[in-house]
mmCIF file of C-alpha atoms in Angstrom:
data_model
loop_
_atom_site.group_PDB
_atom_site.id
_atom_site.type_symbol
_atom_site.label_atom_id
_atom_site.label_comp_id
_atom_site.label_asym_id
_atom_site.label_seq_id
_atom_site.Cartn_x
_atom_site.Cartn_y
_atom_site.Cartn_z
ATOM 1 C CA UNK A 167 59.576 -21.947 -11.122
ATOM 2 C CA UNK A 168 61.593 -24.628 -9.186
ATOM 3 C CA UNK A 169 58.416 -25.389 -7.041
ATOM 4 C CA UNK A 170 56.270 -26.021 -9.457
ATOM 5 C CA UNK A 171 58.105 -28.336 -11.278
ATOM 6 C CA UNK A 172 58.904 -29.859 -8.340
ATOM 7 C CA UNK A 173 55.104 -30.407 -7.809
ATOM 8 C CA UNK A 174 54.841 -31.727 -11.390
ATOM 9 C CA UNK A 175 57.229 -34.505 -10.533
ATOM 10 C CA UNK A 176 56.034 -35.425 -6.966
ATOM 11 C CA UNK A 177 52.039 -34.827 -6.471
ATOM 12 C CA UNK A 178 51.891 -36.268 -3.634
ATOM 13 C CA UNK A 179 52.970 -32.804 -2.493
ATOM 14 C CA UNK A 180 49.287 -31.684 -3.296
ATOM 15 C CA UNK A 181 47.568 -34.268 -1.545
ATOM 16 C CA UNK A 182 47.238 -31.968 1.797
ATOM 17 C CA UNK A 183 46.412 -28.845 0.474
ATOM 18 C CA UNK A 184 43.587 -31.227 -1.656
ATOM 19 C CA UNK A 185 42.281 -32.860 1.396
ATOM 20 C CA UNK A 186 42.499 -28.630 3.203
ATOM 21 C CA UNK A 187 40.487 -27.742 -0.165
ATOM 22 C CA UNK A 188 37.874 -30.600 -0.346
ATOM 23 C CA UNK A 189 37.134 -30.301 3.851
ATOM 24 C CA UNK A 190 37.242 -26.940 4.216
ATOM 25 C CA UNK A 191 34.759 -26.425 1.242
ATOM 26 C CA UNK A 192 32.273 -28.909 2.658
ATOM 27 C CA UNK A 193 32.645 -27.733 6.366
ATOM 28 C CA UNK A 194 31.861 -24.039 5.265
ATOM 29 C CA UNK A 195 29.244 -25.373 2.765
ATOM 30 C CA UNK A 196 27.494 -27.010 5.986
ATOM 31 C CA UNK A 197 27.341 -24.215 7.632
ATOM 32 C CA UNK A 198 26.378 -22.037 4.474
ATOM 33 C CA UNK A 199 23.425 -24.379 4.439
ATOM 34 C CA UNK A 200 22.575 -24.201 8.351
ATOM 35 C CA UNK A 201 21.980 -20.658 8.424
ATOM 36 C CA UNK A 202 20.334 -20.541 5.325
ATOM 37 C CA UNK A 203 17.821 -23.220 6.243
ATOM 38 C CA UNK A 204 17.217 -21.022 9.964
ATOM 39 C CA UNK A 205 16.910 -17.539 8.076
ATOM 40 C CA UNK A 206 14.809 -19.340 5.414
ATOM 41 C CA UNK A 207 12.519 -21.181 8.801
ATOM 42 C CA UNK A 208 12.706 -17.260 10.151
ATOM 43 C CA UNK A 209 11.210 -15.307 7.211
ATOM 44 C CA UNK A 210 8.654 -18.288 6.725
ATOM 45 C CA UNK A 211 7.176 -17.744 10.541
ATOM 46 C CA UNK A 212 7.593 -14.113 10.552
ATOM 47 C CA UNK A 213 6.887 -13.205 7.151
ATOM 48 C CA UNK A 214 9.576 -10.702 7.094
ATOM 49 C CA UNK A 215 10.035 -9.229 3.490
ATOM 50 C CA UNK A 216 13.713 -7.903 4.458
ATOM 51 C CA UNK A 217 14.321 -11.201 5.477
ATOM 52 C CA UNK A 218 13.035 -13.196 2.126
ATOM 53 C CA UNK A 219 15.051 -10.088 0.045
ATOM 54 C CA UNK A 220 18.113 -10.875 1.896
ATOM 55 C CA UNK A 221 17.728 -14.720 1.798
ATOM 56 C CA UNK A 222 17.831 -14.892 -1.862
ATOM 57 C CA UNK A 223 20.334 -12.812 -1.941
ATOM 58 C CA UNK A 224 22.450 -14.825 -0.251
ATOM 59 C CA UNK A 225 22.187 -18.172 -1.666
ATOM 60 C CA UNK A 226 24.170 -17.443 -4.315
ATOM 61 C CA UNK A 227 27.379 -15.712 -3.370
ATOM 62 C CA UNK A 228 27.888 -17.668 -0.205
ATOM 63 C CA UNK A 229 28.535 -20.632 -2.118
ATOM 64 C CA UNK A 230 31.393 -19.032 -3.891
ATOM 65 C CA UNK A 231 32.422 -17.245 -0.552
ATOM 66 C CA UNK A 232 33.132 -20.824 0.539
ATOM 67 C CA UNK A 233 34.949 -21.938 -2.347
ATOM 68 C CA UNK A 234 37.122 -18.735 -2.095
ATOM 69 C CA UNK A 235 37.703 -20.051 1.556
ATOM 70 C CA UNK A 236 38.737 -23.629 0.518
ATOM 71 C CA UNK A 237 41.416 -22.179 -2.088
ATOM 72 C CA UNK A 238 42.502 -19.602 0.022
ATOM 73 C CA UNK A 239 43.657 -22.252 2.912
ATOM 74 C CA UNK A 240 44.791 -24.443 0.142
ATOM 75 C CA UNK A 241 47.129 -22.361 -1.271
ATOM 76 C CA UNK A 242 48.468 -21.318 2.004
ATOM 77 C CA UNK A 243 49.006 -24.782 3.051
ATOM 78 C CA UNK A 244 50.346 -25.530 -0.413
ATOM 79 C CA UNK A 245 54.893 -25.516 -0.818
ATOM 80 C CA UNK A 246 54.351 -22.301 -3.009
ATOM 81 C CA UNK A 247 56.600 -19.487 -3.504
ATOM 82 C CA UNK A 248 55.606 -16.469 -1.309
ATOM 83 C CA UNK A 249 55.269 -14.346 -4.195
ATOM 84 C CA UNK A 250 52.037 -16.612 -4.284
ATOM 85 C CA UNK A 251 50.619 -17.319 -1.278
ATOM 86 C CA UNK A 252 51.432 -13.433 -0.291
ATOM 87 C CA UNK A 253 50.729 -11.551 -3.120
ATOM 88 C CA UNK A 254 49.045 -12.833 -6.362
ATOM 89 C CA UNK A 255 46.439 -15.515 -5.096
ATOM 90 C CA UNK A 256 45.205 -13.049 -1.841
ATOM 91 C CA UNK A 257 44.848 -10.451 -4.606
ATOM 92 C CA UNK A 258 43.122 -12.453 -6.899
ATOM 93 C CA UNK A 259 40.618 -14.261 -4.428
ATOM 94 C CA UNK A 260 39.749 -10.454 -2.662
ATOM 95 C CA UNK A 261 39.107 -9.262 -6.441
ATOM 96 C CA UNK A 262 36.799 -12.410 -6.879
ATOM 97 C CA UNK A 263 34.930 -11.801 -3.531
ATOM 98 C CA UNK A 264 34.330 -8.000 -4.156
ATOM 99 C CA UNK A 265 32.945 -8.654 -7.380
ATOM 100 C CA UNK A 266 30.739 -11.057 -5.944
ATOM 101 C CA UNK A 267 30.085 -9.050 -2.891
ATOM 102 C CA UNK A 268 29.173 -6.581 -5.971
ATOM 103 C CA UNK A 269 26.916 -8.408 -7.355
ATOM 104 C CA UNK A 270 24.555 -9.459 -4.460
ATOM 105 C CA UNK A 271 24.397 -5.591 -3.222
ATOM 106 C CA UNK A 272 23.502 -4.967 -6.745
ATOM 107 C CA UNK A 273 20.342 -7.016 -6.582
ATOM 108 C CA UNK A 274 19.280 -6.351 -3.288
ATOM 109 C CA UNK A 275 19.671 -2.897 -3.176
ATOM 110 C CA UNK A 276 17.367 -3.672 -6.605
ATOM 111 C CA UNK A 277 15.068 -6.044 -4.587
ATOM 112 C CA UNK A 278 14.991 -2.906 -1.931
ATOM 113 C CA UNK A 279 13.863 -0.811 -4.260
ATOM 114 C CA UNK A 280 11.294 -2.409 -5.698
ATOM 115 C CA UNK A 281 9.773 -3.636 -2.154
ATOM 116 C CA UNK A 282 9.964 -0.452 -0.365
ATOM 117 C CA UNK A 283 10.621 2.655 -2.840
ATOM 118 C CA UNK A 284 6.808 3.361 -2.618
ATOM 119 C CA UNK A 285 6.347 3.482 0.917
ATOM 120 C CA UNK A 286 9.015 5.813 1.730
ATOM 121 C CA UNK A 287 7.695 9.585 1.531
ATOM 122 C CA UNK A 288 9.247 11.546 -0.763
ATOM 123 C CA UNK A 289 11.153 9.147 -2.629
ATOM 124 C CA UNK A 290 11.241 8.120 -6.514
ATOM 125 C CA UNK A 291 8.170 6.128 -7.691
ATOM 126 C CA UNK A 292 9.747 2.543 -8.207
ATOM 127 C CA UNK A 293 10.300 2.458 -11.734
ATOM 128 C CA UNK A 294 12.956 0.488 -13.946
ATOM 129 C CA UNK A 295 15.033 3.895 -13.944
ATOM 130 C CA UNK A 296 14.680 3.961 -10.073
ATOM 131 C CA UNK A 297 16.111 0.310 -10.184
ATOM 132 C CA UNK A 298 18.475 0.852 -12.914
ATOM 133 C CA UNK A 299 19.951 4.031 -10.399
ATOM 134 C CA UNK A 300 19.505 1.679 -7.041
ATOM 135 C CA UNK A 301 21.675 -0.800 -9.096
ATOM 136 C CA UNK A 302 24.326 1.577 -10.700
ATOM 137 C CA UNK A 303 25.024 3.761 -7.135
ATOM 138 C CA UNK A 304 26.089 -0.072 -6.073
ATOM 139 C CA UNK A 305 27.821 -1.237 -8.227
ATOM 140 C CA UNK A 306 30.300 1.987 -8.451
ATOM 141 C CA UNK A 307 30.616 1.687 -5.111
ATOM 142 C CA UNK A 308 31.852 -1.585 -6.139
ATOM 143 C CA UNK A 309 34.158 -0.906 -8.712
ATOM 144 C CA UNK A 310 35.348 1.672 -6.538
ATOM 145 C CA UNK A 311 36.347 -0.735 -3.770
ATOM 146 C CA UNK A 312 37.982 -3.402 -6.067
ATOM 147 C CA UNK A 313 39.930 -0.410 -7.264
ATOM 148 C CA UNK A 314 41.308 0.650 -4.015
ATOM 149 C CA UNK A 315 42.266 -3.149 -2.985
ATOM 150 C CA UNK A 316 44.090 -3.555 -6.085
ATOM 151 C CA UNK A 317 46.061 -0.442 -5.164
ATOM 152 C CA UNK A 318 45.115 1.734 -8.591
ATOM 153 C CA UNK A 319 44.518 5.009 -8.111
ATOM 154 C CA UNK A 320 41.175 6.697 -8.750
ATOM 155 C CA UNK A 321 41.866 9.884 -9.342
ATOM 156 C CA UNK A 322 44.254 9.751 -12.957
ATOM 157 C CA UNK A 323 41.099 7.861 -14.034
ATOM 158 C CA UNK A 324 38.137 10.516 -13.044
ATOM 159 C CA UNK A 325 40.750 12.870 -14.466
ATOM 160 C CA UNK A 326 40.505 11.473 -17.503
ATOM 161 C CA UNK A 327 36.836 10.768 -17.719
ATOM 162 C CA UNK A 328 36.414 13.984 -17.311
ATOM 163 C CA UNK A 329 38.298 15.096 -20.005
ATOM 164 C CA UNK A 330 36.726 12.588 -22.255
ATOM 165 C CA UNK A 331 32.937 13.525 -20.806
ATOM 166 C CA UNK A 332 32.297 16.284 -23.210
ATOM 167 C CA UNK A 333 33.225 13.938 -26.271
ATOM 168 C CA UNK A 334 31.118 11.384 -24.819
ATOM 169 C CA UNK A 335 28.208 13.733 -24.275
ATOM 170 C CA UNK A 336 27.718 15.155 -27.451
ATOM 171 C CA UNK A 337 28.280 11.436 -28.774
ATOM 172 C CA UNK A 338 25.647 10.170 -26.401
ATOM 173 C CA UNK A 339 23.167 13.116 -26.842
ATOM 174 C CA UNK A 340 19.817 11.727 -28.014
ATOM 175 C CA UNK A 341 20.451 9.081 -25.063
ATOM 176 C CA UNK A 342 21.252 11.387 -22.560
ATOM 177 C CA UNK A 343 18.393 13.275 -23.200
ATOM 178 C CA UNK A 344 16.110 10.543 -22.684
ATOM 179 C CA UNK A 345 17.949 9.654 -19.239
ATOM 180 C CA UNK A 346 17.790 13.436 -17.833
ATOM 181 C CA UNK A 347 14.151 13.709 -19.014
ATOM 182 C CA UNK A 348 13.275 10.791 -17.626
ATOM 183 C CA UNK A 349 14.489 11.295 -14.487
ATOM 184 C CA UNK A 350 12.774 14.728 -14.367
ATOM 185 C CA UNK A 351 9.500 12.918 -15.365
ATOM 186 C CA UNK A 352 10.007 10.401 -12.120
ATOM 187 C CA UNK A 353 11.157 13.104 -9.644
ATOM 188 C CA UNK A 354 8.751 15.696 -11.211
ATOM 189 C CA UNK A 355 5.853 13.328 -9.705
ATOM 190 C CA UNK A 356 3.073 14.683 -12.121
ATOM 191 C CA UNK A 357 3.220 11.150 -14.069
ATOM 192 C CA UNK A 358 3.304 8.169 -11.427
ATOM 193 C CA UNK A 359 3.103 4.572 -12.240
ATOM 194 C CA UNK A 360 -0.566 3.589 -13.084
ATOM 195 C CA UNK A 361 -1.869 6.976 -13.444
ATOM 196 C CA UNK A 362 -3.791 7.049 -16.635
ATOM 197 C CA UNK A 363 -2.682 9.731 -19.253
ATOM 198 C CA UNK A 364 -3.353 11.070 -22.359
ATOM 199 C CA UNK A 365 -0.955 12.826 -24.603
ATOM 200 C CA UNK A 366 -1.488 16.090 -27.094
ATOM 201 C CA UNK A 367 -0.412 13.430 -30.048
ATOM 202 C CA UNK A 368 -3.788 11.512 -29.147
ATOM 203 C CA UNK A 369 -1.972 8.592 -26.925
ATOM 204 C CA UNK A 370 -3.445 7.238 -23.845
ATOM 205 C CA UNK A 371 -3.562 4.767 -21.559
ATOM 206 C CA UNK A 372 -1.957 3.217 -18.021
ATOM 207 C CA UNK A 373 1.960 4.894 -17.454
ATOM 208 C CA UNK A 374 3.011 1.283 -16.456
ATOM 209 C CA UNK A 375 6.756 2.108 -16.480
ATOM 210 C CA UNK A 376 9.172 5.024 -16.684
ATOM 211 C CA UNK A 377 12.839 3.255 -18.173
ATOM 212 C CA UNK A 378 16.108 5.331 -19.071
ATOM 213 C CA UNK A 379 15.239 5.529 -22.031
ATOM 214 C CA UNK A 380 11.343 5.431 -22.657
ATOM 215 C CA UNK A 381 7.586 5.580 -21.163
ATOM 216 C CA UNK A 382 5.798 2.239 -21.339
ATOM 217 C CA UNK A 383 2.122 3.287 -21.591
ATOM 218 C CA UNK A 384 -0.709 0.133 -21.512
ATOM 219 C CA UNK A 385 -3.958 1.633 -23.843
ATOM 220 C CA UNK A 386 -7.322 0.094 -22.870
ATOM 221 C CA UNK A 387 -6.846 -2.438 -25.387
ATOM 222 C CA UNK A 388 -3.909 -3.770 -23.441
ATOM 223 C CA UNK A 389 -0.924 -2.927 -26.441
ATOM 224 C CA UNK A 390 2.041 -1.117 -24.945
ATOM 225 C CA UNK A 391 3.219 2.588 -26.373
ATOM 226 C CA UNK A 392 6.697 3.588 -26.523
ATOM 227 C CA UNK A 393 7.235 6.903 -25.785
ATOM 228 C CA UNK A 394 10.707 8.485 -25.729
ATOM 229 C CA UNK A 395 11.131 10.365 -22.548
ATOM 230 C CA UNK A 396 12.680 13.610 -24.769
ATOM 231 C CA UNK A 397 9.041 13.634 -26.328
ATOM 232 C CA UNK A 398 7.263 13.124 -23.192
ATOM 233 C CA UNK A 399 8.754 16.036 -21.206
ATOM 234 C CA UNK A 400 7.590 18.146 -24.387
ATOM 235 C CA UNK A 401 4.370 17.116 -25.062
ATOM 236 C CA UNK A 402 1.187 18.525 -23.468
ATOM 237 C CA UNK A 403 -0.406 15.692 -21.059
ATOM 238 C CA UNK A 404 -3.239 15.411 -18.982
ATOM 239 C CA UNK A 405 -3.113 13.158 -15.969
ATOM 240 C CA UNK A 406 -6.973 12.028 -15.240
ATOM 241 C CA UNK A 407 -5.463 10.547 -12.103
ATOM 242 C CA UNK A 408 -3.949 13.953 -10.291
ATOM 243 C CA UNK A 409 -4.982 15.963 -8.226
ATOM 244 C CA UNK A 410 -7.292 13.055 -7.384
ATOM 245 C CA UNK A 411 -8.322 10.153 -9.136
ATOM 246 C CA UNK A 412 -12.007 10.470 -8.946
ATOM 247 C CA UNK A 413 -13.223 12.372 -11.492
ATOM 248 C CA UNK A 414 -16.682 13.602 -13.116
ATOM 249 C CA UNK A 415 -18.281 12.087 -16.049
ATOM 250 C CA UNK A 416 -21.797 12.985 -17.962
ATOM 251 C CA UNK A 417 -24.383 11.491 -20.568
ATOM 252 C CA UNK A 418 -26.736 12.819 -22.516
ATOM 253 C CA UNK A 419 -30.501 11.615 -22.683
ATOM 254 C CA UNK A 420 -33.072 12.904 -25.539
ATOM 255 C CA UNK A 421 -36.617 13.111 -24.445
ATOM 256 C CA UNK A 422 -39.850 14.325 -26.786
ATOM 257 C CA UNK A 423 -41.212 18.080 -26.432
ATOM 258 C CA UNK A 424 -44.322 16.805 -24.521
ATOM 259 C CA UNK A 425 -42.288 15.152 -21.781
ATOM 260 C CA UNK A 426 -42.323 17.412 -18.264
ATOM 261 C CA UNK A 427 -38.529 18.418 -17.762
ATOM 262 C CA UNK A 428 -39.119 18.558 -13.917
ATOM 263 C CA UNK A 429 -40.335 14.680 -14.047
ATOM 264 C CA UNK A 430 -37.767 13.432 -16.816
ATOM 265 C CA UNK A 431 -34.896 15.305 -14.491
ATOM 266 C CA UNK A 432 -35.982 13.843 -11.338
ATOM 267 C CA UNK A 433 -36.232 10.569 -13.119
ATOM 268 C CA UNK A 434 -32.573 10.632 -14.326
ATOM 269 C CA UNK A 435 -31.121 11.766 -10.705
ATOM 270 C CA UNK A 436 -33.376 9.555 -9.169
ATOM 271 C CA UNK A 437 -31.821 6.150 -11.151
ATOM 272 C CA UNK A 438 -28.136 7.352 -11.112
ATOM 273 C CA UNK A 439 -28.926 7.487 -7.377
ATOM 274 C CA UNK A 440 -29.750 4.230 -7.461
ATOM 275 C CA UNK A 441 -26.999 2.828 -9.085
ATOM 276 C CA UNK A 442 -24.614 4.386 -7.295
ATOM 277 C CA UNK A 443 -25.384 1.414 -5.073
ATOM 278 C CA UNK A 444 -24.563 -1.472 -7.231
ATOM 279 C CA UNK A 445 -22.735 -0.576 -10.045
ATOM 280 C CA UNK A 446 -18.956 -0.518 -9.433
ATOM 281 C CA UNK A 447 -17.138 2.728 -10.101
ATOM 282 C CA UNK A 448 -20.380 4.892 -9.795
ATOM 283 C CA UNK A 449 -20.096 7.394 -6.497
ATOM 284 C CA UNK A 450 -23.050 8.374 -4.366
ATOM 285 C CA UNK A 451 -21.493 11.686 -2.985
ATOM 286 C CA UNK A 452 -21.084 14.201 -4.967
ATOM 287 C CA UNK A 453 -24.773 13.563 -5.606
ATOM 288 C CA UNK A 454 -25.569 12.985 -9.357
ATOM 289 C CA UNK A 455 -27.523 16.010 -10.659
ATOM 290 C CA UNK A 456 -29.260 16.034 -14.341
ATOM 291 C CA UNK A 457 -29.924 19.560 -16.315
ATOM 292 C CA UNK A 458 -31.543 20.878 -19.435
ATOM 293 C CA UNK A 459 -28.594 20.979 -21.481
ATOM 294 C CA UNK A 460 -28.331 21.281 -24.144
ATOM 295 C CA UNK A 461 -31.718 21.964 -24.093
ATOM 296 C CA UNK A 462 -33.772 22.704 -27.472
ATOM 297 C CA UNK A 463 -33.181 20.029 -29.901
ATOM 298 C CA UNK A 464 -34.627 20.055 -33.400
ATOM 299 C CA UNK A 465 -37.050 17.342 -32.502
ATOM 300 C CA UNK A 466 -36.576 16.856 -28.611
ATOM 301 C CA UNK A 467 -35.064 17.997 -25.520
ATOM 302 C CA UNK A 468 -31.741 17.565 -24.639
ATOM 303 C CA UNK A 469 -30.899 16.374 -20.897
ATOM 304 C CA UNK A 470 -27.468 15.960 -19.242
ATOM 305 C CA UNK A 471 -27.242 13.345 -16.130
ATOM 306 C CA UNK A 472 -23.655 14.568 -14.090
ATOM 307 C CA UNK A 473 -22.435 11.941 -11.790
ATOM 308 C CA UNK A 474 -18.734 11.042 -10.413
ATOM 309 C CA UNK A 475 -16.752 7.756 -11.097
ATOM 310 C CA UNK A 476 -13.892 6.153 -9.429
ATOM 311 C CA UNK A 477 -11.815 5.901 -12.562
ATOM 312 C CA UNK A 478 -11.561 7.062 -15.312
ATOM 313 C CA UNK A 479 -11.866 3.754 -17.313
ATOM 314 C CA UNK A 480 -14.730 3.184 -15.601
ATOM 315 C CA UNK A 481 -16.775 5.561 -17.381
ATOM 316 C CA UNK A 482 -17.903 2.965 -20.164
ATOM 317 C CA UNK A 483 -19.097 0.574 -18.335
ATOM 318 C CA UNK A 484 -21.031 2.713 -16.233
ATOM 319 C CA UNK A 485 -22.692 4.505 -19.479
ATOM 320 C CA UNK A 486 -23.501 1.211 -20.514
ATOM 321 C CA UNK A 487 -25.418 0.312 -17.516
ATOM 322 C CA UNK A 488 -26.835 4.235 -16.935
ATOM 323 C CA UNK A 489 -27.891 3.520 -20.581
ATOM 324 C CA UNK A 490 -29.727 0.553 -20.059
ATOM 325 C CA UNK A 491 -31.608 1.377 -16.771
ATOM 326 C CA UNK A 492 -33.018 4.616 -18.473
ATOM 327 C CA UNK A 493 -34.198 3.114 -21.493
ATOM 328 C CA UNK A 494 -35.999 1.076 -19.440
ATOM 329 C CA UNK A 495 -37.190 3.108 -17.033
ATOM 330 C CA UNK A 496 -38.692 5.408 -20.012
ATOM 331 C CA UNK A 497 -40.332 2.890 -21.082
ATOM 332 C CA UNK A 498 -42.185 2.331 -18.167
ATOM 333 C CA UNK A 499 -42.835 5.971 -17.595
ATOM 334 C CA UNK A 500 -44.869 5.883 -21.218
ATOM 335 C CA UNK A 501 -41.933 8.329 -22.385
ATOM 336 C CA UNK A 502 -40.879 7.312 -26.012
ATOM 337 C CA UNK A 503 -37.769 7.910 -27.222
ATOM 338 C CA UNK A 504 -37.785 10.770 -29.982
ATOM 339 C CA UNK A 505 -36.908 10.350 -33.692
ATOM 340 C CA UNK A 506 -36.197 12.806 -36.112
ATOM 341 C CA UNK A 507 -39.177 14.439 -37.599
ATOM 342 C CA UNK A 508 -39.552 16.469 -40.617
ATOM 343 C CA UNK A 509 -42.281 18.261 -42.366
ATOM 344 C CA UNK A 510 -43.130 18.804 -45.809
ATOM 345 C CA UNK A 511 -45.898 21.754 -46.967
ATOM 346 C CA UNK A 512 -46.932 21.274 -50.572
ATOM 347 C CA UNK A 513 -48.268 24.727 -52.034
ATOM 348 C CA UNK A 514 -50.918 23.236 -54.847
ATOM 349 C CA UNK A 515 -52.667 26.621 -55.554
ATOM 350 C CA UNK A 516 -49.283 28.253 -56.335
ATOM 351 C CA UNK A 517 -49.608 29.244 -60.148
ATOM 352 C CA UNK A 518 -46.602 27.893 -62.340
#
């Protein structure tokens, strides 16, 4: 107490561990800002996307790494008790640098993630739950850490979150279940990011992200559906994206009764053939095929043109254009469309 009221009545006695703070800061700023310019000249020539992750990273926390520097050396060159200088301020500045520390793992074990999680084989699709995890597993680690430099034991506390788990749990269930299920939905790898699904409820569209909590799914009209992840793992789905994403796709053409099948069939194969060529999404092999089905119509004959598409949301703009090049193609071919016909007999000589 002595010392710092002698500081309060003479500050000249801070002028050196001022001048310690202010150089010391701007020395380790310097350099902060040498090798940040070289790593930043690196990824630019190299392209390196560790580099660029780890770069950003960086910019941040060194700047308070120097600053926790400057006050450290201050302090030590400062008349301060030792209980100070020894104890409270190293504590206090290692707390501040973990957390810190902390932080930038936290984001680039996110930035990791997100840059490489689909490349490795067998690992979680990158998701905002995959992130979220990434993010959490670093920042126990963490907390973890900070705990052991501060000298507090971790095993009273896991003792009593353990205890306190089961209250927690049955607190927490309707959010719990969402986490588990999704989880199972991302490891399960039967619903990936951009696969395009429909569920038994009659929703569909693009899975464009798998969270803690919910299912993102983009329809074709570009609006976003919330799905709880408990529903999801319940619900019936079909994935038009596994086991592959091609996928088969038909239309059906109506031609009169006095039309030759064998000509209006090789007509139909012959122009989805054709198009196969120039309109995207349309595959030449497996080879489009056409049948009578389903055949006998009330007032014409019922054809059905097979072909394969890329994807599935391809399929309308491919009918489209099948659609048009048929019509017209009938129409050259002298083959009117059919309209439906009915006749009426009138019985005059019936008596009344």
């Amino acid at each position: 107490m002595q010392t710092f009221r002698a500081l309060a009545h003479e500050p000249r006695l801070l002028i050196a561990p001022g001048i310690v703070l202010v150089a010391t800061f701007a020395i380790a700023y310097l350099v902060r800002s040498l090798i940040l310019r070289g790593l930043r000249a690196w990824v630019k020539r190299t392209g390196s996307r560790p580099g660029h992750i780890l770069c950003a990273a960086l910019s941040g926390p060194t700047t308070i790494w120097a600053l926790i520097l400057s006050v450290h050396l201050a302090i030590q060159s400062a008349p301060l008790p030792p209980i100070v200088t020894d104890k409270y301020a190293p504590r206090i500045l290692i707390a501040l640098w973990i957390a810190s520390f902390t932080l930038m793992a936290m984001r680039t074990a996110g930035d990791l993630v997100r840059a490489y999680g689909s490349q490795i084989p067998g690992a979680l699709p990158v998701t905002t739950l995959t992130t979220t995890l990434a993010e959490l597993t670093a920042l126990v680690l963490g907390l973890l850490l900070l705990l052991s430099a501060e000298d507090v034991h971790v095993t009273p506390i896991l003792t009593a979150l353990g205890v306190g788990g089961l209250a927690v749990a049955l607190a927490m269930q309707d959010t719990l279940s969402n986490l588990f299920a999704g989880f199972y939905i991302a490891v399960a790898g039967q619903m990936r990011l951009n696969d395009y699904i429909k569920l038994s409820s009659g929703e569909e569209g693009y899975v464009s992200d798998i969270g803690w909590r919910s299912t993102a799914i983009r329809s074709l009209g570009n609006n976003l559906v919330i799905v709880p992840n408990s529903k999801l793992a319940q619900t019936i789905v079909t994935n038009y994206h596994l086991p592959v994403q091609r996928m088969s796709s038909s239309l059906q053409v109506n031609v009169p009764y006095d039309a030759d099948p064998d000509e209006v069939e090789g007509l139909l194969v012959e122009i989805a053939t054709a198009g196969a060529k120039d309109i995207p999404g349309l595959l030449a092999e497996p080879a489009p095929s056409a049948s009578l089905d389903p055949g006998f119509g009330e007032s014409s004959l019922g054809f059905t043109l097979n072909y394969q598409i890329a994807e599935f949301s391809q399929q309308y703009g491919i009918r489209h254009q099948l659609r048009k090049r048929i019509l017209r193609r009938l129409r050259e071919e002298g083959i009117a469309v059919p309209y439906p016909t009915r006749e009426i007999h009138l019985d005059r000589d019936r008596p009344a």
